[in-house]
Coordinates of C-alpha atoms in Angstrom, one line a residue:
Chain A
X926 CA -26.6 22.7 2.3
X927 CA -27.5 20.9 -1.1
X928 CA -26.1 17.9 -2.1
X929 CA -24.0 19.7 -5.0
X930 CA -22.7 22.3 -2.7
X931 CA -21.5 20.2 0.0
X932 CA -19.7 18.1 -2.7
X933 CA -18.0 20.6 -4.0
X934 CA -16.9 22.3 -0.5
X935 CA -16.2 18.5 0.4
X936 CA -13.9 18.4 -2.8
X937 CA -12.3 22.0 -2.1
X938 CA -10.9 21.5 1.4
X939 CA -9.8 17.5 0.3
X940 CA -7.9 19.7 -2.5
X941 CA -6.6 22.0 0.0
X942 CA -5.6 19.5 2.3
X943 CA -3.7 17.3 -0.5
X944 CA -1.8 20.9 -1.6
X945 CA -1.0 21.8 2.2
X946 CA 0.5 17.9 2.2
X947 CA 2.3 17.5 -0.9
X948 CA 3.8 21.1 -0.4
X949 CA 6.0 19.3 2.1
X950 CA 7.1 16.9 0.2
X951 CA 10.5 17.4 -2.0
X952 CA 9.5 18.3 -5.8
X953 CA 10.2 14.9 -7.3
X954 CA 8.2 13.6 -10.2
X955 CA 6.8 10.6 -7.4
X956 CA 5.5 13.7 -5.8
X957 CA 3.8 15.6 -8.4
X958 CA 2.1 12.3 -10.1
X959 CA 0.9 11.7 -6.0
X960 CA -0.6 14.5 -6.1
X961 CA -1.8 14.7 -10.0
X962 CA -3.3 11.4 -9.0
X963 CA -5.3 12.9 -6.5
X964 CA -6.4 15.7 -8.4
X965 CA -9.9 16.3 -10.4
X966 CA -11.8 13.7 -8.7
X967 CA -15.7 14.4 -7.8
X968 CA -14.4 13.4 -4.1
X969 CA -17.8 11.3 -3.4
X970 CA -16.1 9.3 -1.1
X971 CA -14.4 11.7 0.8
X972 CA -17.7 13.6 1.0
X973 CA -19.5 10.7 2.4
X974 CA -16.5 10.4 5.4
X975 CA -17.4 14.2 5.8
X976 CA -21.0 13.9 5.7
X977 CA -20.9 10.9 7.3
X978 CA -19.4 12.4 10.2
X979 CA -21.1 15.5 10.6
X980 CA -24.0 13.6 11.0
X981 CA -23.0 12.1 13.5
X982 CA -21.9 14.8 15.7
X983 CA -17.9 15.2 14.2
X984 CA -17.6 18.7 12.5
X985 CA -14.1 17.8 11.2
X986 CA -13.1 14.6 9.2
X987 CA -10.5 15.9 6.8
X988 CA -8.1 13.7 6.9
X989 CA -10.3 10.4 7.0
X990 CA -11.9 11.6 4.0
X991 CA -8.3 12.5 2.5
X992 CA -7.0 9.2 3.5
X993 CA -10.1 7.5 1.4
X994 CA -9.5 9.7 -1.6
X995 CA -5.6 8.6 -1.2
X996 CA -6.5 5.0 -1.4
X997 CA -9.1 5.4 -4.2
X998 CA -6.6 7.3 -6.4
X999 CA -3.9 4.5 -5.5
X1000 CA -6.3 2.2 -7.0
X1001 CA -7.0 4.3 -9.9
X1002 CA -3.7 4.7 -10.9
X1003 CA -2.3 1.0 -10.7
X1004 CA -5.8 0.2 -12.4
X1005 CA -5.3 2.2 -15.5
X1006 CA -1.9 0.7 -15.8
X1007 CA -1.2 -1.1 -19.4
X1008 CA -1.0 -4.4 -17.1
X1009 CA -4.5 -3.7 -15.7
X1010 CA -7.0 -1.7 -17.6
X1011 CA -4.5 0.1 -19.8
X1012 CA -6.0 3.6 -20.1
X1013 CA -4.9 6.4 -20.9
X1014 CA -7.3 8.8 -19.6
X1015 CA -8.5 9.6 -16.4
X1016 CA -10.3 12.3 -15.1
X1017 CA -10.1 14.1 -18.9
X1018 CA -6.3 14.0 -18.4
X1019 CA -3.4 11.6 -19.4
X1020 CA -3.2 8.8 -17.0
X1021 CA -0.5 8.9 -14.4
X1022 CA 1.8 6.3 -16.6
X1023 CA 1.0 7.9 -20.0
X1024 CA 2.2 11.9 -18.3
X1025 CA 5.0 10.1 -16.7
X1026 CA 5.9 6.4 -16.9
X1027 CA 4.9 2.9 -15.5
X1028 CA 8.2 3.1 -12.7
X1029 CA 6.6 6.4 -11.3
X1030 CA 2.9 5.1 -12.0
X1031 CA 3.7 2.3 -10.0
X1032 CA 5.4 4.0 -6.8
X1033 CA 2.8 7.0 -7.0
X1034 CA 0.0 4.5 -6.4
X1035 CA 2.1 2.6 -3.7
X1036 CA 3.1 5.8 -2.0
X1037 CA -0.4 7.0 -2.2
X1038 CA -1.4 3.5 -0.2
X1039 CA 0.4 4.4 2.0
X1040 CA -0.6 8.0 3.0
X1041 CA -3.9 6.8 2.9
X1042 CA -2.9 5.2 6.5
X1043 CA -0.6 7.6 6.8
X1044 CA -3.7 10.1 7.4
X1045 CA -5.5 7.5 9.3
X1046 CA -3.2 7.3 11.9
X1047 CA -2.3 11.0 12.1
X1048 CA -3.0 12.8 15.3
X1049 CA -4.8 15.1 13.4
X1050 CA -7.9 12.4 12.2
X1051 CA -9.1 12.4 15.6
X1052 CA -7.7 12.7 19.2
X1053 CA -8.3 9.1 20.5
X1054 CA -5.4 7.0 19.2
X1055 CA -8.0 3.6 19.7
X1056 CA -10.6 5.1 17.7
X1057 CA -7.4 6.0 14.7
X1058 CA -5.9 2.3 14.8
X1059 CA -9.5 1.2 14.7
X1060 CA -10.1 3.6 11.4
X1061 CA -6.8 2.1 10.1
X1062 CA -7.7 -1.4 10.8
X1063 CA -11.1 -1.0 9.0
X1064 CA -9.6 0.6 5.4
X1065 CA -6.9 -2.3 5.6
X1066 CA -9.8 -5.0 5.9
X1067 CA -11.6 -3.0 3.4
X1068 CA -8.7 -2.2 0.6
X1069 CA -6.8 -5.2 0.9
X1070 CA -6.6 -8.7 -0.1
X1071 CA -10.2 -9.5 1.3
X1072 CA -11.7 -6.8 0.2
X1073 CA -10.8 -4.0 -3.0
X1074 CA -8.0 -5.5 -4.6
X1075 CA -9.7 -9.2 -4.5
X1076 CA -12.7 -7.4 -6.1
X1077 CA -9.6 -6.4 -8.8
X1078 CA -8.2 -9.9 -8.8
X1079 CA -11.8 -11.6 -9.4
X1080 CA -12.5 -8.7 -12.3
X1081 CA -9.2 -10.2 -14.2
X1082 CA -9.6 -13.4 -13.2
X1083 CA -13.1 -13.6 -15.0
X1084 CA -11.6 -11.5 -17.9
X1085 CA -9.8 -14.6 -18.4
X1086 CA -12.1 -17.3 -18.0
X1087 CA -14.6 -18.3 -20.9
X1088 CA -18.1 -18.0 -19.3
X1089 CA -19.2 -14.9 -18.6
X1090 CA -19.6 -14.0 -14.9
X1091 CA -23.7 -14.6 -13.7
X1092 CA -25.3 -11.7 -11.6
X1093 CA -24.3 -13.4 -7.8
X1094 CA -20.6 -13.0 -9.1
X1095 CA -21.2 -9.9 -10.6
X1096 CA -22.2 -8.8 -6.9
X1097 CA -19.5 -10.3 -5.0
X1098 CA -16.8 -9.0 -7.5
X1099 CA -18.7 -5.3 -7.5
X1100 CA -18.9 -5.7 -3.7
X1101 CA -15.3 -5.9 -3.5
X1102 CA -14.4 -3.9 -6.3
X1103 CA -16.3 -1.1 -5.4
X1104 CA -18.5 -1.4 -2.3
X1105 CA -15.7 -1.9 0.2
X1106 CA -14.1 1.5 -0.1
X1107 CA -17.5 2.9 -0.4
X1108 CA -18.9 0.8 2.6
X1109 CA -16.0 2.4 4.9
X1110 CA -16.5 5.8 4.0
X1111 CA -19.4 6.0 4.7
X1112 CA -19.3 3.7 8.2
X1113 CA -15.8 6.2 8.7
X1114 CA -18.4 8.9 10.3
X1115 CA -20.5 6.4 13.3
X1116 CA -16.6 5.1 13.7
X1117 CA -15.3 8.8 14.7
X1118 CA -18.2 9.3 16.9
X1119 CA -18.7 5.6 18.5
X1120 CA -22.0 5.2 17.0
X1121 CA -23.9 2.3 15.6
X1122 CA -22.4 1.8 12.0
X1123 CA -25.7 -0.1 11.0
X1124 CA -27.6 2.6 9.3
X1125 CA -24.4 3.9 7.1
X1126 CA -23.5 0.4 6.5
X1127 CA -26.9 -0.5 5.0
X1128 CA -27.1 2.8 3.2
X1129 CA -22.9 1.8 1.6
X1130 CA -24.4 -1.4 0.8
X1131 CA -27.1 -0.5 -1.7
X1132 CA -25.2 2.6 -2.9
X1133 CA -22.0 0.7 -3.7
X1134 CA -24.0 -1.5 -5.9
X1135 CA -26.0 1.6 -7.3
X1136 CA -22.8 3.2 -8.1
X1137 CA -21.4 0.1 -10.1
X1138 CA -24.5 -0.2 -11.9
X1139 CA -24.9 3.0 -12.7
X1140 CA -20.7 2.8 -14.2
X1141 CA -21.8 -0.1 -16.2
X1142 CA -24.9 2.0 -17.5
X1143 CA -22.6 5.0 -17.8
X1144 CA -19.9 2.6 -20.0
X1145 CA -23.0 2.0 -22.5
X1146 CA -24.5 5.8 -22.5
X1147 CA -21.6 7.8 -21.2
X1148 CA -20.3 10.3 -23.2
X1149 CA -16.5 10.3 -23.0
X1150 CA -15.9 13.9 -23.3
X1151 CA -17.7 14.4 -20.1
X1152 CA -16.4 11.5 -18.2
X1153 CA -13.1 12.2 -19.3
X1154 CA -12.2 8.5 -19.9
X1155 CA -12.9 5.9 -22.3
X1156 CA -16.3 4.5 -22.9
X1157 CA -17.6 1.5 -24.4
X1158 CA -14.4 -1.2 -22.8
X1159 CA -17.0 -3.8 -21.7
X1160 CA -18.7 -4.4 -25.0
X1161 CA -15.6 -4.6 -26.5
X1162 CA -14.5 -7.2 -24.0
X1163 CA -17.6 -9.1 -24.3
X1164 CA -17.4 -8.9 -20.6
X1165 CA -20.9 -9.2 -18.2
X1166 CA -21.8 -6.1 -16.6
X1167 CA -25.2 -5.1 -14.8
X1168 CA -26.5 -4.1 -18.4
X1169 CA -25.8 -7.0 -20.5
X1170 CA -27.4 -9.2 -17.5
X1171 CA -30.2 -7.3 -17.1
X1172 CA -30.6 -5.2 -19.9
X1173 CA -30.6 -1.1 -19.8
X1174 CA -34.0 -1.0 -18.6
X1175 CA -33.4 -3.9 -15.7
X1176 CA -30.3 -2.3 -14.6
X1177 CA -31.5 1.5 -14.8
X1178 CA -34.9 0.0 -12.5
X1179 CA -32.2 -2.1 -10.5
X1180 CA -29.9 0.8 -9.2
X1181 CA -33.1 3.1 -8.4
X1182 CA -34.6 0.6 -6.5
X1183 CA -31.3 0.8 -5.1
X1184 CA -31.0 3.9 -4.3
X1185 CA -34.6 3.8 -2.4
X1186 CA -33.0 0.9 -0.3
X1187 CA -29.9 3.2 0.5
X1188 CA -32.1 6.3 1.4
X1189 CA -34.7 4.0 3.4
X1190 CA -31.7 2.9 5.3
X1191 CA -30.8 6.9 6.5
X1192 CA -34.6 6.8 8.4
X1193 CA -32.7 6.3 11.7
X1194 CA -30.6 9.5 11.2
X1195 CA -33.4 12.0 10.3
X1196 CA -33.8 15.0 8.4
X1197 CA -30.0 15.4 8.9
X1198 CA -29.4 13.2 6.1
X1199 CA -30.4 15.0 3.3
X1200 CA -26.9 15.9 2.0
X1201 CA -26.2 12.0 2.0
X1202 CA -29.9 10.9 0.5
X1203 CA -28.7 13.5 -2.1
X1204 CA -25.7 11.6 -2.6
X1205 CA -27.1 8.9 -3.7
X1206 CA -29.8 10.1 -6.2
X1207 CA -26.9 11.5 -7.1
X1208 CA -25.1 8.2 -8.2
X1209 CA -27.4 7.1 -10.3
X1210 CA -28.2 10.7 -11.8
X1211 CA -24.7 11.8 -12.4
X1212 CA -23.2 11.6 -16.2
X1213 CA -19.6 11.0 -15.4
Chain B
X1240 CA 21.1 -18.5 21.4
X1241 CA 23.5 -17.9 18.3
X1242 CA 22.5 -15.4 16.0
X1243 CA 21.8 -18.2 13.2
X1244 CA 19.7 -20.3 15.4
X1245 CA 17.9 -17.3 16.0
X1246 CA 17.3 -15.6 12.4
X1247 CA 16.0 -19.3 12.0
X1248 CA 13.8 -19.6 14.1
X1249 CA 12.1 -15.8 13.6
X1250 CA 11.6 -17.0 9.8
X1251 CA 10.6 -20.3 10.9
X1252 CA 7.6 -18.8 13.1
X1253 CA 7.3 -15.8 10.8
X1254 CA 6.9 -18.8 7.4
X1255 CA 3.7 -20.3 10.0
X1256 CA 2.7 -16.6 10.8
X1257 CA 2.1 -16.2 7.4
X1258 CA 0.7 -20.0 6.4
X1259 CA -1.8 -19.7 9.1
X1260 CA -2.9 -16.0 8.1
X1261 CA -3.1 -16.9 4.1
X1262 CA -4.8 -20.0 5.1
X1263 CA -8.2 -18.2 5.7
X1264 CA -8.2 -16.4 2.2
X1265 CA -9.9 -17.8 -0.7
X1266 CA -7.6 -20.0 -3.1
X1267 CA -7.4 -17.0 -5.7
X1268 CA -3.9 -16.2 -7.8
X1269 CA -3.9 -13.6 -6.1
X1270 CA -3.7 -14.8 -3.0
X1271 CA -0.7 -17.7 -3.9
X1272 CA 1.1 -15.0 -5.4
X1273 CA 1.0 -13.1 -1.4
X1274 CA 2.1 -16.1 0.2
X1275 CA 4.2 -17.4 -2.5
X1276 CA 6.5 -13.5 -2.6
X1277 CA 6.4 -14.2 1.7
X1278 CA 8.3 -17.0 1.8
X1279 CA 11.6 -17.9 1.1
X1280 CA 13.3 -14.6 2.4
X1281 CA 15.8 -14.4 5.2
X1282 CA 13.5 -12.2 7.4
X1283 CA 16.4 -10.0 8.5
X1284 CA 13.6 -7.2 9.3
X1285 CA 11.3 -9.8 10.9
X1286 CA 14.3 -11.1 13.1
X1287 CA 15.4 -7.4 14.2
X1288 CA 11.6 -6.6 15.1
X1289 CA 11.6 -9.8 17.4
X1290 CA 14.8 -9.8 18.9
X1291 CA 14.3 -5.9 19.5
X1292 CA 11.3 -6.8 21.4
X1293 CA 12.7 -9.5 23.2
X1294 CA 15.6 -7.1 24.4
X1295 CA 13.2 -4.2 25.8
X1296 CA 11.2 -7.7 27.8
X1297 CA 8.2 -7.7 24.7
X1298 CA 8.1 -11.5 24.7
X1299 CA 6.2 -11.7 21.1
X1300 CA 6.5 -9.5 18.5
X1301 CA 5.1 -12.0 16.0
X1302 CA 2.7 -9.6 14.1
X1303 CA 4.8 -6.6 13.8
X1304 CA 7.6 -8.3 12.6
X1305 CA 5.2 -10.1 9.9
X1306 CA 4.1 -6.6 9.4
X1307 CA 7.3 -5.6 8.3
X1308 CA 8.1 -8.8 6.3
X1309 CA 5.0 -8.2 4.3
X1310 CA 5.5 -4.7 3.4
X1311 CA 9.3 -5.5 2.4
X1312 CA 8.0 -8.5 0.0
X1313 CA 5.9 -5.9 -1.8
X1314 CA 8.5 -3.8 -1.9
X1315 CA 10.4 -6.8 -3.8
X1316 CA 7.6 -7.7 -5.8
X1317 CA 7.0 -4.2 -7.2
X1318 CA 10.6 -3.3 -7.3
X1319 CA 11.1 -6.6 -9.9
X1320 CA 8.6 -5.8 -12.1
X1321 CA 9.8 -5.1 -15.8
X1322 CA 8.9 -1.5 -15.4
X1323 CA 11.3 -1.2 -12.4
X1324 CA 14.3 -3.6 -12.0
X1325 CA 12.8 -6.4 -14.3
X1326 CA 13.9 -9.3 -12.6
X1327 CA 13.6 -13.1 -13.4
X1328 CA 14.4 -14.5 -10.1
X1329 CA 14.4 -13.5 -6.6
X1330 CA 14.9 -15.8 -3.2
X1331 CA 16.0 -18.3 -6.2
X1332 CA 12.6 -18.7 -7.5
X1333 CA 10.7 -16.9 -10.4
X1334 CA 9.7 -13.6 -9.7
X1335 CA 6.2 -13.3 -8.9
X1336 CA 5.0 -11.3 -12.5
X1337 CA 7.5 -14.1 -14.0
X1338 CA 5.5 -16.9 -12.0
X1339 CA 2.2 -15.5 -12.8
X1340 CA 1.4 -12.3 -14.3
X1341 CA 2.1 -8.3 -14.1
X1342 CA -1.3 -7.4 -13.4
X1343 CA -1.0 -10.5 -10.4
X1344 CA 2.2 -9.2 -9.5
X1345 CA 1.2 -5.5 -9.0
X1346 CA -1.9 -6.6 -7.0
X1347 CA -0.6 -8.7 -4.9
X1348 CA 2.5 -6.2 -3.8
X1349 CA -0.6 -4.0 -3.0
X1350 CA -2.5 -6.3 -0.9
X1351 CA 0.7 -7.3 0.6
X1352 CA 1.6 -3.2 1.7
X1353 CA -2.2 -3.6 3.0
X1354 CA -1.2 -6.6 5.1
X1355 CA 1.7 -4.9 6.5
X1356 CA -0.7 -2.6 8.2
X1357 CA -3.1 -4.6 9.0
X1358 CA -0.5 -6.9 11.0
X1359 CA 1.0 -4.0 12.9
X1360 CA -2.9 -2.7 13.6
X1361 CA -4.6 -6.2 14.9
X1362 CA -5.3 -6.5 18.1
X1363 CA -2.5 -9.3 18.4
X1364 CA 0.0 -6.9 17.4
X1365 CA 0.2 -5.3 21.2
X1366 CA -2.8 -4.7 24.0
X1367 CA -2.8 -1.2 23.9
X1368 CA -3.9 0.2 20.5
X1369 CA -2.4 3.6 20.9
X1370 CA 1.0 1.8 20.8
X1371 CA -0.6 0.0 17.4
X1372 CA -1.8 3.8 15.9
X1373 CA 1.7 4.9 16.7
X1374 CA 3.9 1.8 15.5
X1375 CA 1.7 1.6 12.0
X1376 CA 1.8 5.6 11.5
X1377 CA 5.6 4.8 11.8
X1378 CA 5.4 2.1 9.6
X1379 CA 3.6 4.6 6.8
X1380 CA 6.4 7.1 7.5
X1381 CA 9.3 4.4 6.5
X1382 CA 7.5 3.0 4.0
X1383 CA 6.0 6.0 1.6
X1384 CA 6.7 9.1 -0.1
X1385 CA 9.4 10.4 2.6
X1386 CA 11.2 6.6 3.5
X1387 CA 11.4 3.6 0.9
X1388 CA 9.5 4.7 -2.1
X1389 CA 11.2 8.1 -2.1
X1390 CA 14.4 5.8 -2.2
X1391 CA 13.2 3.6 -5.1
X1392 CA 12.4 7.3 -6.8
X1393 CA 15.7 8.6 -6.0
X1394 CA 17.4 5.5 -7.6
X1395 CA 15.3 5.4 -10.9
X1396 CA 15.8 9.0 -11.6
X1397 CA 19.6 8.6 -10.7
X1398 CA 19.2 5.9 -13.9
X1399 CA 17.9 8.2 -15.7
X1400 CA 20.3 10.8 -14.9
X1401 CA 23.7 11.6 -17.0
X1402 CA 25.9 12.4 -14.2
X1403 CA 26.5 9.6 -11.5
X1404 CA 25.3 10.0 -8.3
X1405 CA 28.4 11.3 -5.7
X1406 CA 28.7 9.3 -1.9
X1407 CA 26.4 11.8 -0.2
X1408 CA 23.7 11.5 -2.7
X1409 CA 23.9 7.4 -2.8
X1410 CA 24.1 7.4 1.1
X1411 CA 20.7 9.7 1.7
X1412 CA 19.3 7.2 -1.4
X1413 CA 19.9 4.2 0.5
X1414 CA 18.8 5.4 3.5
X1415 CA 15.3 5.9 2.5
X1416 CA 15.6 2.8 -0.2
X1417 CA 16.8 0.4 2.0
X1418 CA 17.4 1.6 5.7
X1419 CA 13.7 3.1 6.0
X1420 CA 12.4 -0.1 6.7
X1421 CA 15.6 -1.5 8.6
X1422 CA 15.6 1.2 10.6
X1423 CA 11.7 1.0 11.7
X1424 CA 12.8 -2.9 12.3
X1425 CA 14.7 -2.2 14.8
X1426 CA 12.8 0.5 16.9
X1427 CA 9.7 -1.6 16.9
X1428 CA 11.3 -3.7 20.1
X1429 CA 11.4 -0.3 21.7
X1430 CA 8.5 1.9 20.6
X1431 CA 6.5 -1.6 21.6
X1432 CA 7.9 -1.5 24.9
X1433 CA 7.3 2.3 25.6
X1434 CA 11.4 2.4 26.1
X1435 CA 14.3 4.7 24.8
X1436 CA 14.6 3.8 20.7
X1437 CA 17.9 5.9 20.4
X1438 CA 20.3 2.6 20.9
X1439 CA 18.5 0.9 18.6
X1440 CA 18.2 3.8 16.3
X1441 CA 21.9 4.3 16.3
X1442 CA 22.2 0.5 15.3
X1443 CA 19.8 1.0 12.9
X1444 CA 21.4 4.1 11.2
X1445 CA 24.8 1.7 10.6
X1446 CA 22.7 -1.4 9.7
X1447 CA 21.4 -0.2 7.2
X1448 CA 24.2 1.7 5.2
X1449 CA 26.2 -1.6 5.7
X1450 CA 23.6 -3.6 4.3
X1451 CA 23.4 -1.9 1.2
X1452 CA 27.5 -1.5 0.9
X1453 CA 27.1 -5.4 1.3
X1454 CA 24.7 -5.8 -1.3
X1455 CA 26.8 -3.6 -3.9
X1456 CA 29.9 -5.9 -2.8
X1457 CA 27.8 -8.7 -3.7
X1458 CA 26.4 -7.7 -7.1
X1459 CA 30.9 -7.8 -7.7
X1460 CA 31.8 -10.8 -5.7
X1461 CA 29.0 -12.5 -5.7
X1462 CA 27.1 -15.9 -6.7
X1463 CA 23.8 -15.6 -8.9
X1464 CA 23.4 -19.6 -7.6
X1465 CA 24.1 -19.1 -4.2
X1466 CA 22.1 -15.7 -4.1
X1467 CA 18.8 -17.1 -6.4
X1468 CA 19.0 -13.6 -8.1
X1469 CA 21.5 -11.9 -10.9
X1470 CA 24.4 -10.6 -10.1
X1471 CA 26.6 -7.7 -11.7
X1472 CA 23.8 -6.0 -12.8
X1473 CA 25.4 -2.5 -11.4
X1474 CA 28.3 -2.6 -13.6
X1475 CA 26.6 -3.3 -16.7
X1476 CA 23.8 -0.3 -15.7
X1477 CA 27.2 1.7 -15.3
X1478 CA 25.8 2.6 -12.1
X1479 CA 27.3 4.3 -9.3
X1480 CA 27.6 2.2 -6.1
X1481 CA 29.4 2.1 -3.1
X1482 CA 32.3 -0.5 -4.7
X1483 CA 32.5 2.4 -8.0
X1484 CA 32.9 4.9 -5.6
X1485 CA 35.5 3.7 -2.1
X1486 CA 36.9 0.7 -4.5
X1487 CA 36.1 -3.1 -3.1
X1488 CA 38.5 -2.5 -0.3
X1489 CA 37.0 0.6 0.5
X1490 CA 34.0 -0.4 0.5
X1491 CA 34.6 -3.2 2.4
X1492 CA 36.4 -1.1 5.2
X1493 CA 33.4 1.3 5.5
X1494 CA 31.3 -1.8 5.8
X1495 CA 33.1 -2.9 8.8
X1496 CA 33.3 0.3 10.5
X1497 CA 30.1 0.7 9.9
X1498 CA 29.4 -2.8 11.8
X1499 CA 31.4 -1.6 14.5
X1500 CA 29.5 1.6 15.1
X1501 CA 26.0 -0.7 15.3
X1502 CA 27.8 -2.6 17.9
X1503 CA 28.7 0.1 20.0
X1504 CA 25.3 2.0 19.7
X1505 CA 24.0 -0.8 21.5
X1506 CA 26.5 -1.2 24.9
X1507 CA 23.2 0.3 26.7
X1508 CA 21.5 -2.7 25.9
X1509 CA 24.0 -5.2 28.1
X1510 CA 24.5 -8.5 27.1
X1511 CA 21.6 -9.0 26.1
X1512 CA 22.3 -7.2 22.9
X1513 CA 24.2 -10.7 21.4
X1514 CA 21.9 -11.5 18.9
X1515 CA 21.6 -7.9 17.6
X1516 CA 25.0 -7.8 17.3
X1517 CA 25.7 -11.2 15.8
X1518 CA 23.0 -9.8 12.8
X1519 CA 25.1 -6.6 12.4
X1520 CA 28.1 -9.0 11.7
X1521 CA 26.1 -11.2 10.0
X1522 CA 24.9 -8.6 7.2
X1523 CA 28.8 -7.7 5.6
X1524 CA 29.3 -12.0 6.3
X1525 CA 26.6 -12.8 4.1
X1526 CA 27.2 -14.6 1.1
X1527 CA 23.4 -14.0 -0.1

């Protein structure tokens, strides 16, 4: 299957399963902004759980790849809030505070946290109850206060500070900020199956950093039509990003190079990993 | 030992729990904040996850009952913020947003739900990790869309409502606001131990409705000083609570039966029960 096409089924059955799951919840507005929150995302990390999995010999990561997509949009929605990154569009549409307000903004993203472990831990993300506290242990590690949110806490923290951030800081912030979530969906596959995560955990490494670069090139480039959020923040905020460190053409050679690095990395799984070699030409290629 | 020599000494080892865990994380605001919202509490929760254990022969229950100490501070953290409840001072300190910042504030709440989980999924939480998928999928069903934060949902749209909220809608608010968590407290002891939960579920079920009948009589009777948060904060939201709807000596009646009825769920338990039951009368004694 091509790259787009598994993204997109990828992307279809995460929206199915989110719909099959909110549908029992009752219709309270914390329920529809959870699942509002969770809506109109590309789904590249759930894909990679997916992908990730099937390579490795697990047909069926659904809810692994939904508990990913839970977390990221819990991120996303207590990141855009006027306390954070104050936006007011995400995904083209009014940010979960601006279509309701900050009380439910806040409890959608904490209640989304929480069914990201939620479908961890559910019978249902795979039948050995080791191998689903071992999947839960991991995303905690990796969303928590070594991991995501510090890559949030360092992002505000050098918002505030007079220098600028230099490119080592850049890294460990971006390896936080955006690598770690990243780094476990794509290790969530050799996880399911008890395989050596070292391939998909070199391949996460350089495609988390080509991702952020290619954001910060994106932010410069972008059109905001077609990302469907604001462009332009960091120049505004005088704020160091992969481009004003290395210029445009340092940081579009940068994430390519990359990109090789993260495709180099898949040798060990063969010609199986095409859909995932796709996915990440795809981050830097992509124009939202 | 006497119930009070015994909630002291859970917070004691909890308070060290916690030192030694924030000790390995990098000096960050972030990170002072998390320890800084852990401390100072009663650990009520932490106490009924230990002495729960201890009951069903689970010697320590250290992690699990930090687990759920670290999930109720972001619960408090969040739940203060100006968007929610915006409170000054909690535990008789500045809230944490007050203390630091919002954006702080909301991040470390996050990374401090993320802790929970983490505690109740290392490998220190219990030997067998099928016990750990099944205590931290509970601990995600308390906690999220269907336990706590449905509660704190429930109580910001009864705000926002024009009609108070009648004794059966308050009751099912409460129990997911504030006897989600109180409840998974005290089946922890028995779901760790692979024994019956239904005593302690029983107890649970009472505990909590009396705890929040307490807290309502406190908001009337009592002392900001003494409590190290505001008082009277009900009345002047014109808010229905258990004291606006059974009067103050209603109220206090059902708080007693309600003490009673914890008390007798637990005869199965033996004598052994003591310090469970000095907690029950311990929650409508409380002056804070």
């Amino acid at each position: 299957m091509r790259f787009e096409d598994g993204l997109a089924d990828a992307a279809a059955r995460i929206g199915a399963g989110f719909d099959a799951r909110f549908a029992t919840l009752p219709d309270l507005p914390l329920h529809r902004a959870m699942a509002y929150a969770c809506g109109g995302g590309k789904c590249l990390r759930g894909y990679l759980v997916m992908e990730g999995a099937r390579v490795h010999g697990i047909p069926d990561a659904l809810h692994p790849a939904m508990a990913i997509e839970a977390v990221h949009a819990y991120s996303l929605v207590h990141d855009d809030l006027p306390a954070m990154d104050d936006d007011d569009l995400r995904r083209g549409h009014p940010t979960v505070h601006r279509r309701w307000d900050e009380a439910t903004a806040i409890l959608a993203g904490d209640a989304l946290q929480t069914l990201g472990f939620e479908l961890c831990l559910a019978p249902e993300a795979h039948p050995d109850a080791g191998v689903r506290a071992d999947l839960a242990l991991s995303l905690a590690r990796a969303a928590g206060a070594e991991g995501m949110v510090m890559g949030q806490a360092l992002d505000i923290a050098a918002e505030a500070a007079d220098a600028p951030l230099d490119l080592d800081a850049i890294v460990a912030l971006q390896r936080g900020k955006t690598g770690a979530l990243i780094g476990w969906a794509a290790e969530a596959g050799p996880r399911l199956a008890g395989a050596d995560p070292a391939p998909m955990r070199a391949y996460a490494d350089a495609l988390g950093l080509a991702f952020q670069i290619a954001d910060d090139i994106l932010d410069v480039e972008g059109d905001a039509d077609a990302m469907g959020k604001a462009v332009g923040k960091d120049e505004g905020r005088n704020k160091a990003t992969f481009v004003s460190l290395l210029g445009l053409d340092g940081a579009k050679a940068r994430a390519t190079s990359l990109v090789d690095d993260a495709c180099d990395a898949l040798s060990p799984l063969g010609p199986e990993a095409q859909g995932l070699i796709g996915a990440a030409r795809f981050v830097i290629a992509r124009r939202t």
